[in-house]
């Protein structure tokens, strides 16, 4: 693998995008750009973007493309992204993918690959309903599949763990519907461009991690 990685993680909520993105971040020194994390923080801080986005997050719907593209264009121009990036949760629509191509063109960058994680629906529900995140550092856990050493506290920074508001069953269903209708077309979009690499997202965190690294290395070979 070259020095700089520029990848997109594609997959339904609960596929393990965030968990795996954090591994890549550590291994390659690239930065994880999670649009969901950015939006949740904006909502919490009551910024202008946060005020626009809050209602969409609550319902499990997509924040408008224009808002997302401005946000990502700004984020990718920050200095740390020059070391590489892992887009986690973006793009989610064809319009966002087209906008991303433009942004990258302006920066003189290209994507290395788009890692598409596949997981059966029942596994998604199981993963999301047990998911916990650290309030302080954002590290991810699962109460059964990837539990912290000390219940309700982060192994890494000792921060308190919490459950996302949108990991409730009715919102999960809305998010899955949005994924099927608006995000799945990106599979075709990136396959056509020769960038798509499919990953079996079933199994343990470690098993999936090994698959992700294998795909990236093969893609670079
Ligand atoms: P995530 O953490 O990726 O599951 O995102 C949580 C929520 O943030 C989603 O359900 C959307 O409401 C919003 N969101 C995150 N990324 C995007 C995006 N690329 N486009 C539109 N909305 C997004």
mmCIF file of C-alpha atoms and ligand atoms in Angstrom:
data_model
loop_
_atom_site.group_PDB
_atom_site.id
_atom_site.type_symbol
_atom_site.label_atom_id
_atom_site.label_comp_id
_atom_site.label_asym_id
_atom_site.label_seq_id
_atom_site.Cartn_x
_atom_site.Cartn_y
_atom_site.Cartn_z
ATOM 1 C CA UNK A 1 0.000 0.000 0.000
ATOM 2 C CA UNK A 2 1.323 3.461 -0.823
ATOM 3 C CA UNK A 3 1.850 6.038 1.859
ATOM 4 C CA UNK A 4 -1.440 7.818 1.588
ATOM 5 C CA UNK A 5 -4.779 6.019 1.680
ATOM 6 C CA UNK A 6 -7.937 7.619 0.356
ATOM 7 C CA UNK A 7 -10.870 5.322 0.783
ATOM 8 C CA UNK A 8 -14.613 5.276 1.205
ATOM 9 C CA UNK A 9 -16.504 2.846 3.399
ATOM 10 C CA UNK A 10 -19.862 1.938 1.980
ATOM 11 C CA UNK A 11 -22.412 -0.173 3.793
ATOM 12 C CA UNK A 12 -25.596 -0.139 5.827
ATOM 13 C CA UNK A 13 -25.721 1.265 9.338
ATOM 14 C CA UNK A 14 -24.178 -1.273 11.687
ATOM 15 C CA UNK A 15 -21.950 -2.818 9.021
ATOM 16 C CA UNK A 16 -18.844 -1.988 11.046
ATOM 17 C CA UNK A 17 -17.680 1.007 8.978
ATOM 18 C CA UNK A 18 -16.732 3.113 11.983
ATOM 19 C CA UNK A 19 -14.947 0.301 13.800
ATOM 20 C CA UNK A 20 -12.898 -0.631 10.755
ATOM 21 C CA UNK A 21 -12.237 2.996 9.791
ATOM 22 C CA UNK A 22 -10.597 3.489 13.189
ATOM 23 C CA UNK A 23 -8.247 0.554 12.503
ATOM 24 C CA UNK A 24 -7.211 2.054 9.179
ATOM 25 C CA UNK A 25 -6.747 5.434 10.790
ATOM 26 C CA UNK A 26 -4.286 3.931 13.227
ATOM 27 C CA UNK A 27 -2.454 1.785 10.698
ATOM 28 C CA UNK A 28 -2.051 4.320 7.922
ATOM 29 C CA UNK A 29 -2.084 7.621 9.800
ATOM 30 C CA UNK A 30 -5.031 8.717 7.664
ATOM 31 C CA UNK A 31 -7.939 10.482 9.278
ATOM 32 C CA UNK A 32 -11.397 9.060 9.712
ATOM 33 C CA UNK A 33 -14.007 11.446 8.409
ATOM 34 C CA UNK A 34 -17.313 10.293 9.851
ATOM 35 C CA UNK A 35 -20.053 12.612 8.666
ATOM 36 C CA UNK A 36 -22.386 11.130 11.293
ATOM 37 C CA UNK A 37 -19.932 12.091 14.069
ATOM 38 C CA UNK A 38 -19.478 15.568 12.606
ATOM 39 C CA UNK A 39 -23.247 16.080 12.438
ATOM 40 C CA UNK A 40 -23.891 14.756 15.955
ATOM 41 C CA UNK A 41 -21.302 17.173 17.284
ATOM 42 C CA UNK A 42 -22.811 20.037 15.297
ATOM 43 C CA UNK A 43 -26.239 19.217 16.756
ATOM 44 C CA UNK A 44 -24.801 19.074 20.253
ATOM 45 C CA UNK A 45 -22.962 22.386 19.799
ATOM 46 C CA UNK A 46 -26.083 23.959 18.236
ATOM 47 C CA UNK A 47 -24.182 25.321 15.255
ATOM 48 C CA UNK A 48 -26.001 26.524 12.133
ATOM 49 C CA UNK A 49 -25.388 23.154 10.438
ATOM 50 C CA UNK A 50 -26.475 21.367 13.601
ATOM 51 C CA UNK A 51 -29.779 23.221 13.643
ATOM 52 C CA UNK A 52 -30.432 22.318 10.006
ATOM 53 C CA UNK A 53 -29.465 18.665 10.530
ATOM 54 C CA UNK A 54 -31.122 17.813 13.857
ATOM 55 C CA UNK A 55 -34.561 16.869 12.510
ATOM 56 C CA UNK A 56 -33.103 14.586 9.825
ATOM 57 C CA UNK A 57 -30.898 12.729 12.293
ATOM 58 C CA UNK A 58 -33.785 12.231 14.630
ATOM 59 C CA UNK A 59 -35.917 10.658 11.900
ATOM 60 C CA UNK A 60 -33.083 8.632 10.371
ATOM 61 C CA UNK A 61 -33.337 10.583 7.117
ATOM 62 C CA UNK A 62 -30.535 12.034 5.041
ATOM 63 C CA UNK A 63 -29.382 15.591 5.563
ATOM 64 C CA UNK A 64 -29.644 17.445 2.195
ATOM 65 C CA UNK A 65 -26.786 16.837 -0.243
ATOM 66 C CA UNK A 66 -25.823 20.486 -0.450
ATOM 67 C CA UNK A 67 -25.258 20.743 3.296
ATOM 68 C CA UNK A 68 -23.221 17.540 3.269
ATOM 69 C CA UNK A 69 -21.080 18.535 0.309
ATOM 70 C CA UNK A 70 -20.167 21.877 1.874
ATOM 71 C CA UNK A 71 -19.294 20.155 5.093
ATOM 72 C CA UNK A 72 -17.098 17.513 3.447
ATOM 73 C CA UNK A 73 -15.418 20.002 1.108
ATOM 74 C CA UNK A 74 -14.392 22.010 4.135
ATOM 75 C CA UNK A 75 -13.277 18.993 6.155
ATOM 76 C CA UNK A 76 -11.114 17.511 3.382
ATOM 77 C CA UNK A 77 -9.282 20.803 3.032
ATOM 78 C CA UNK A 78 -8.108 20.657 6.630
ATOM 79 C CA UNK A 79 -4.449 19.847 7.000
ATOM 80 C CA UNK A 80 -4.770 16.409 8.594
ATOM 81 C CA UNK A 81 -6.610 15.019 5.555
ATOM 82 C CA UNK A 82 -3.496 15.533 3.425
ATOM 83 C CA UNK A 83 -2.142 12.435 5.192
ATOM 84 C CA UNK A 84 -5.022 10.452 3.732
ATOM 85 C CA UNK A 85 -8.625 9.917 4.746
ATOM 86 C CA UNK A 86 -11.236 7.273 5.343
ATOM 87 C CA UNK A 87 -14.704 8.499 4.524
ATOM 88 C CA UNK A 88 -17.172 6.785 6.837
ATOM 89 C CA UNK A 89 -20.824 7.455 6.057
ATOM 90 C CA UNK A 90 -20.194 9.638 3.016
ATOM 91 C CA UNK A 91 -21.139 9.624 0.168
ATOM 92 C CA UNK A 92 -24.643 8.274 0.699
ATOM 93 C CA UNK A 93 -26.293 9.386 -2.556
ATOM 94 C CA UNK A 94 -25.201 9.511 -6.180
ATOM 95 C CA UNK A 95 -25.290 13.336 -6.029
ATOM 96 C CA UNK A 96 -22.875 13.221 -3.084
ATOM 97 C CA UNK A 97 -20.568 10.842 -4.978
ATOM 98 C CA UNK A 98 -20.541 13.182 -7.969
ATOM 99 C CA UNK A 99 -19.858 16.137 -5.698
ATOM 100 C CA UNK A 100 -17.041 14.234 -4.029
ATOM 101 C CA UNK A 101 -15.436 13.588 -7.405
ATOM 102 C CA UNK A 102 -15.447 17.324 -8.032
ATOM 103 C CA UNK A 103 -13.986 18.154 -4.624
ATOM 104 C CA UNK A 104 -11.221 15.577 -5.072
ATOM 105 C CA UNK A 105 -10.533 16.853 -8.584
ATOM 106 C CA UNK A 106 -9.992 20.347 -7.211
ATOM 107 C CA UNK A 107 -7.577 18.982 -4.627
ATOM 108 C CA UNK A 108 -5.770 16.843 -7.219
ATOM 109 C CA UNK A 109 -6.658 13.628 -5.387
ATOM 110 C CA UNK A 110 -8.245 10.330 -6.362
ATOM 111 C CA UNK A 111 -9.909 7.568 -4.361
ATOM 112 C CA UNK A 112 -7.881 4.346 -4.007
ATOM 113 C CA UNK A 113 -10.891 2.181 -3.355
ATOM 114 C CA UNK A 114 -14.435 1.970 -2.107
ATOM 115 C CA UNK A 115 -14.839 -0.778 0.453
ATOM 116 C CA UNK A 116 -18.366 -2.069 0.448
ATOM 117 C CA UNK A 117 -19.345 -4.074 3.510
ATOM 118 C CA UNK A 118 -22.133 -6.607 3.219
ATOM 119 C CA UNK A 119 -24.094 -7.839 6.230
ATOM 120 C CA UNK A 120 -27.397 -9.657 6.571
ATOM 121 C CA UNK A 121 -30.277 -7.533 7.867
ATOM 122 C CA UNK A 122 -30.829 -9.465 11.109
ATOM 123 C CA UNK A 123 -27.189 -8.933 12.017
ATOM 124 C CA UNK A 124 -27.581 -5.186 11.467
ATOM 125 C CA UNK A 125 -30.402 -4.967 14.008
ATOM 126 C CA UNK A 126 -28.406 -7.006 16.519
ATOM 127 C CA UNK A 127 -25.329 -4.842 16.060
ATOM 128 C CA UNK A 128 -27.117 -1.511 16.253
ATOM 129 C CA UNK A 129 -29.224 -2.351 19.262
ATOM 130 C CA UNK A 130 -26.123 -3.319 21.286
ATOM 131 C CA UNK A 131 -23.880 -0.548 19.996
ATOM 132 C CA UNK A 132 -22.299 1.872 22.457
ATOM 133 C CA UNK A 133 -19.979 4.830 21.774
ATOM 134 C CA UNK A 134 -17.611 6.708 24.027
ATOM 135 C CA UNK A 135 -18.830 10.223 24.835
ATOM 136 C CA UNK A 136 -15.277 11.479 24.994
ATOM 137 C CA UNK A 137 -13.247 9.815 22.222
ATOM 138 C CA UNK A 138 -15.925 8.164 20.053
ATOM 139 C CA UNK A 139 -14.503 4.656 20.337
ATOM 140 C CA UNK A 140 -17.091 1.994 19.485
ATOM 141 C CA UNK A 141 -18.242 -1.078 21.407
ATOM 142 C CA UNK A 142 -20.984 -3.670 21.448
ATOM 143 C CA UNK A 143 -22.421 -4.942 24.708
ATOM 144 C CA UNK A 144 -22.048 -8.582 23.584
ATOM 145 C CA UNK A 145 -19.881 -8.708 20.457
ATOM 146 C CA UNK A 146 -17.184 -6.231 21.473
ATOM 147 C CA UNK A 147 -17.693 -5.323 25.130
ATOM 148 C CA UNK A 148 -15.507 -2.861 27.028
ATOM 149 C CA UNK A 149 -13.403 -4.271 29.860
ATOM 150 C CA UNK A 150 -15.310 -2.211 32.381
ATOM 151 C CA UNK A 151 -19.042 -2.075 31.729
ATOM 152 C CA UNK A 152 -20.244 1.326 30.425
ATOM 153 C CA UNK A 153 -16.701 2.836 30.284
ATOM 154 C CA UNK A 154 -14.233 3.242 27.434
ATOM 155 C CA UNK A 155 -11.088 1.052 27.470
ATOM 156 C CA UNK A 156 -9.113 3.736 25.733
ATOM 157 C CA UNK A 157 -9.922 6.916 27.657
ATOM 158 C CA UNK A 158 -12.230 5.824 30.477
ATOM 159 C CA UNK A 159 -14.998 8.056 29.082
ATOM 160 C CA UNK A 160 -18.634 7.172 29.647
ATOM 161 C CA UNK A 161 -20.344 5.025 26.994
ATOM 162 C CA UNK A 162 -23.731 5.957 25.554
ATOM 163 C CA UNK A 163 -26.315 4.641 23.116
ATOM 164 C CA UNK A 164 -27.115 6.777 20.076
ATOM 165 C CA UNK A 165 -30.671 8.151 19.928
ATOM 166 C CA UNK A 166 -31.116 6.844 16.392
ATOM 167 C CA UNK A 167 -30.222 3.259 17.360
ATOM 168 C CA UNK A 168 -33.882 2.701 18.371
ATOM 169 C CA UNK A 169 -35.858 0.127 16.436
ATOM 170 C CA UNK A 170 -38.198 2.404 14.483
ATOM 171 C CA UNK A 171 -35.359 4.731 13.459
ATOM 172 C CA UNK A 172 -33.199 1.755 12.516
ATOM 173 C CA UNK A 173 -35.930 0.657 10.097
ATOM 174 C CA UNK A 174 -36.090 4.125 8.528
ATOM 175 C CA UNK A 175 -32.286 4.202 8.154
ATOM 176 C CA UNK A 176 -32.245 0.796 6.477
ATOM 177 C CA UNK A 177 -34.906 1.925 4.041
ATOM 178 C CA UNK A 178 -32.903 5.056 3.234
ATOM 179 C CA UNK A 179 -29.832 2.898 2.688
ATOM 180 C CA UNK A 180 -31.613 0.534 0.282
ATOM 181 C CA UNK A 181 -33.209 3.280 -1.773
ATOM 182 C CA UNK A 182 -30.600 6.058 -1.778
ATOM 183 C CA UNK A 183 -27.218 4.538 -1.012
ATOM 184 C CA UNK A 184 -27.296 1.130 -2.726
ATOM 185 C CA UNK A 185 -27.144 2.789 -6.199
ATOM 186 C CA UNK A 186 -23.585 3.798 -5.275
ATOM 187 C CA UNK A 187 -22.509 0.167 -5.555
ATOM 188 C CA UNK A 188 -23.144 0.328 -9.282
ATOM 189 C CA UNK A 189 -21.640 3.835 -9.503
ATOM 190 C CA UNK A 190 -18.316 2.745 -8.010
ATOM 191 C CA UNK A 191 -18.248 -0.676 -9.676
ATOM 192 C CA UNK A 192 -18.470 1.077 -13.040
ATOM 193 C CA UNK A 193 -15.450 3.150 -12.071
ATOM 194 C CA UNK A 194 -13.469 0.044 -11.093
ATOM 195 C CA UNK A 195 -13.149 1.185 -7.474
ATOM 196 C CA UNK A 196 -15.520 -1.179 -5.695
ATOM 197 C CA UNK A 197 -14.107 -3.862 -3.381
ATOM 198 C CA UNK A 198 -16.664 -6.021 -1.628
ATOM 199 C CA UNK A 199 -16.100 -7.258 1.883
ATOM 200 C CA UNK A 200 -18.034 -9.865 3.804
ATOM 201 C CA UNK A 201 -19.039 -7.913 6.899
ATOM 202 C CA UNK A 202 -20.252 -10.938 8.874
ATOM 203 C CA UNK A 203 -17.995 -12.342 11.586
ATOM 204 C CA UNK A 204 -15.904 -10.955 14.394
ATOM 205 C CA UNK A 205 -14.319 -7.509 14.437
ATOM 206 C CA UNK A 206 -10.901 -9.166 13.988
ATOM 207 C CA UNK A 207 -12.009 -11.329 11.058
ATOM 208 C CA UNK A 208 -13.444 -8.340 9.250
ATOM 209 C CA UNK A 209 -10.358 -6.311 10.003
ATOM 210 C CA UNK A 210 -8.197 -8.965 8.318
ATOM 211 C CA UNK A 211 -10.462 -8.896 5.240
ATOM 212 C CA UNK A 212 -10.344 -5.106 5.019
ATOM 213 C CA UNK A 213 -6.547 -5.032 5.156
ATOM 214 C CA UNK A 214 -6.293 -7.836 2.595
ATOM 215 C CA UNK A 215 -8.580 -6.001 0.175
ATOM 216 C CA UNK A 216 -6.669 -2.764 0.537
ATOM 217 C CA UNK A 217 -3.339 -4.434 -0.047
ATOM 218 C CA UNK A 218 -4.610 -6.392 -3.042
ATOM 219 C CA UNK A 219 -6.159 -3.233 -4.428
ATOM 220 C CA UNK A 220 -2.811 -1.488 -4.223
ATOM 221 C CA UNK A 221 -0.833 -4.366 -5.710
HETATM 222 P P1 LIG B 1 -24.149 7.640 10.716
HETATM 223 O O1 LIG B 1 -23.439 7.942 11.992
HETATM 224 O O2 LIG B 1 -23.234 7.540 9.551
HETATM 225 O O3 LIG B 1 -25.064 6.451 10.833
HETATM 226 O O4 LIG B 1 -25.089 8.908 10.430
HETATM 227 C C1 LIG B 1 -26.093 9.290 11.329
HETATM 228 C C2 LIG B 1 -27.095 10.210 10.646
HETATM 229 O O5 LIG B 1 -26.434 11.392 10.182
HETATM 230 C C3 LIG B 1 -27.775 9.643 9.410
HETATM 231 O O6 LIG B 1 -28.901 8.844 9.719
HETATM 232 C C4 LIG B 1 -28.155 10.918 8.657
HETATM 233 O O7 LIG B 1 -29.278 11.536 9.239
HETATM 234 C C5 LIG B 1 -26.955 11.812 8.923
HETATM 235 N N1 LIG B 1 -25.878 11.631 7.910
HETATM 236 C C6 LIG B 1 -24.621 11.142 8.108
HETATM 237 N N2 LIG B 1 -23.920 11.121 6.973
HETATM 238 C C7 LIG B 1 -24.736 11.603 6.016
HETATM 239 C C8 LIG B 1 -24.601 11.823 4.616
HETATM 240 N N3 LIG B 1 -23.478 11.517 3.951
HETATM 241 N N4 LIG B 1 -25.667 12.358 3.958
HETATM 242 C C9 LIG B 1 -26.799 12.679 4.588
HETATM 243 N N5 LIG B 1 -27.006 12.489 5.900
HETATM 244 C C10 LIG B 1 -25.988 11.959 6.612
#
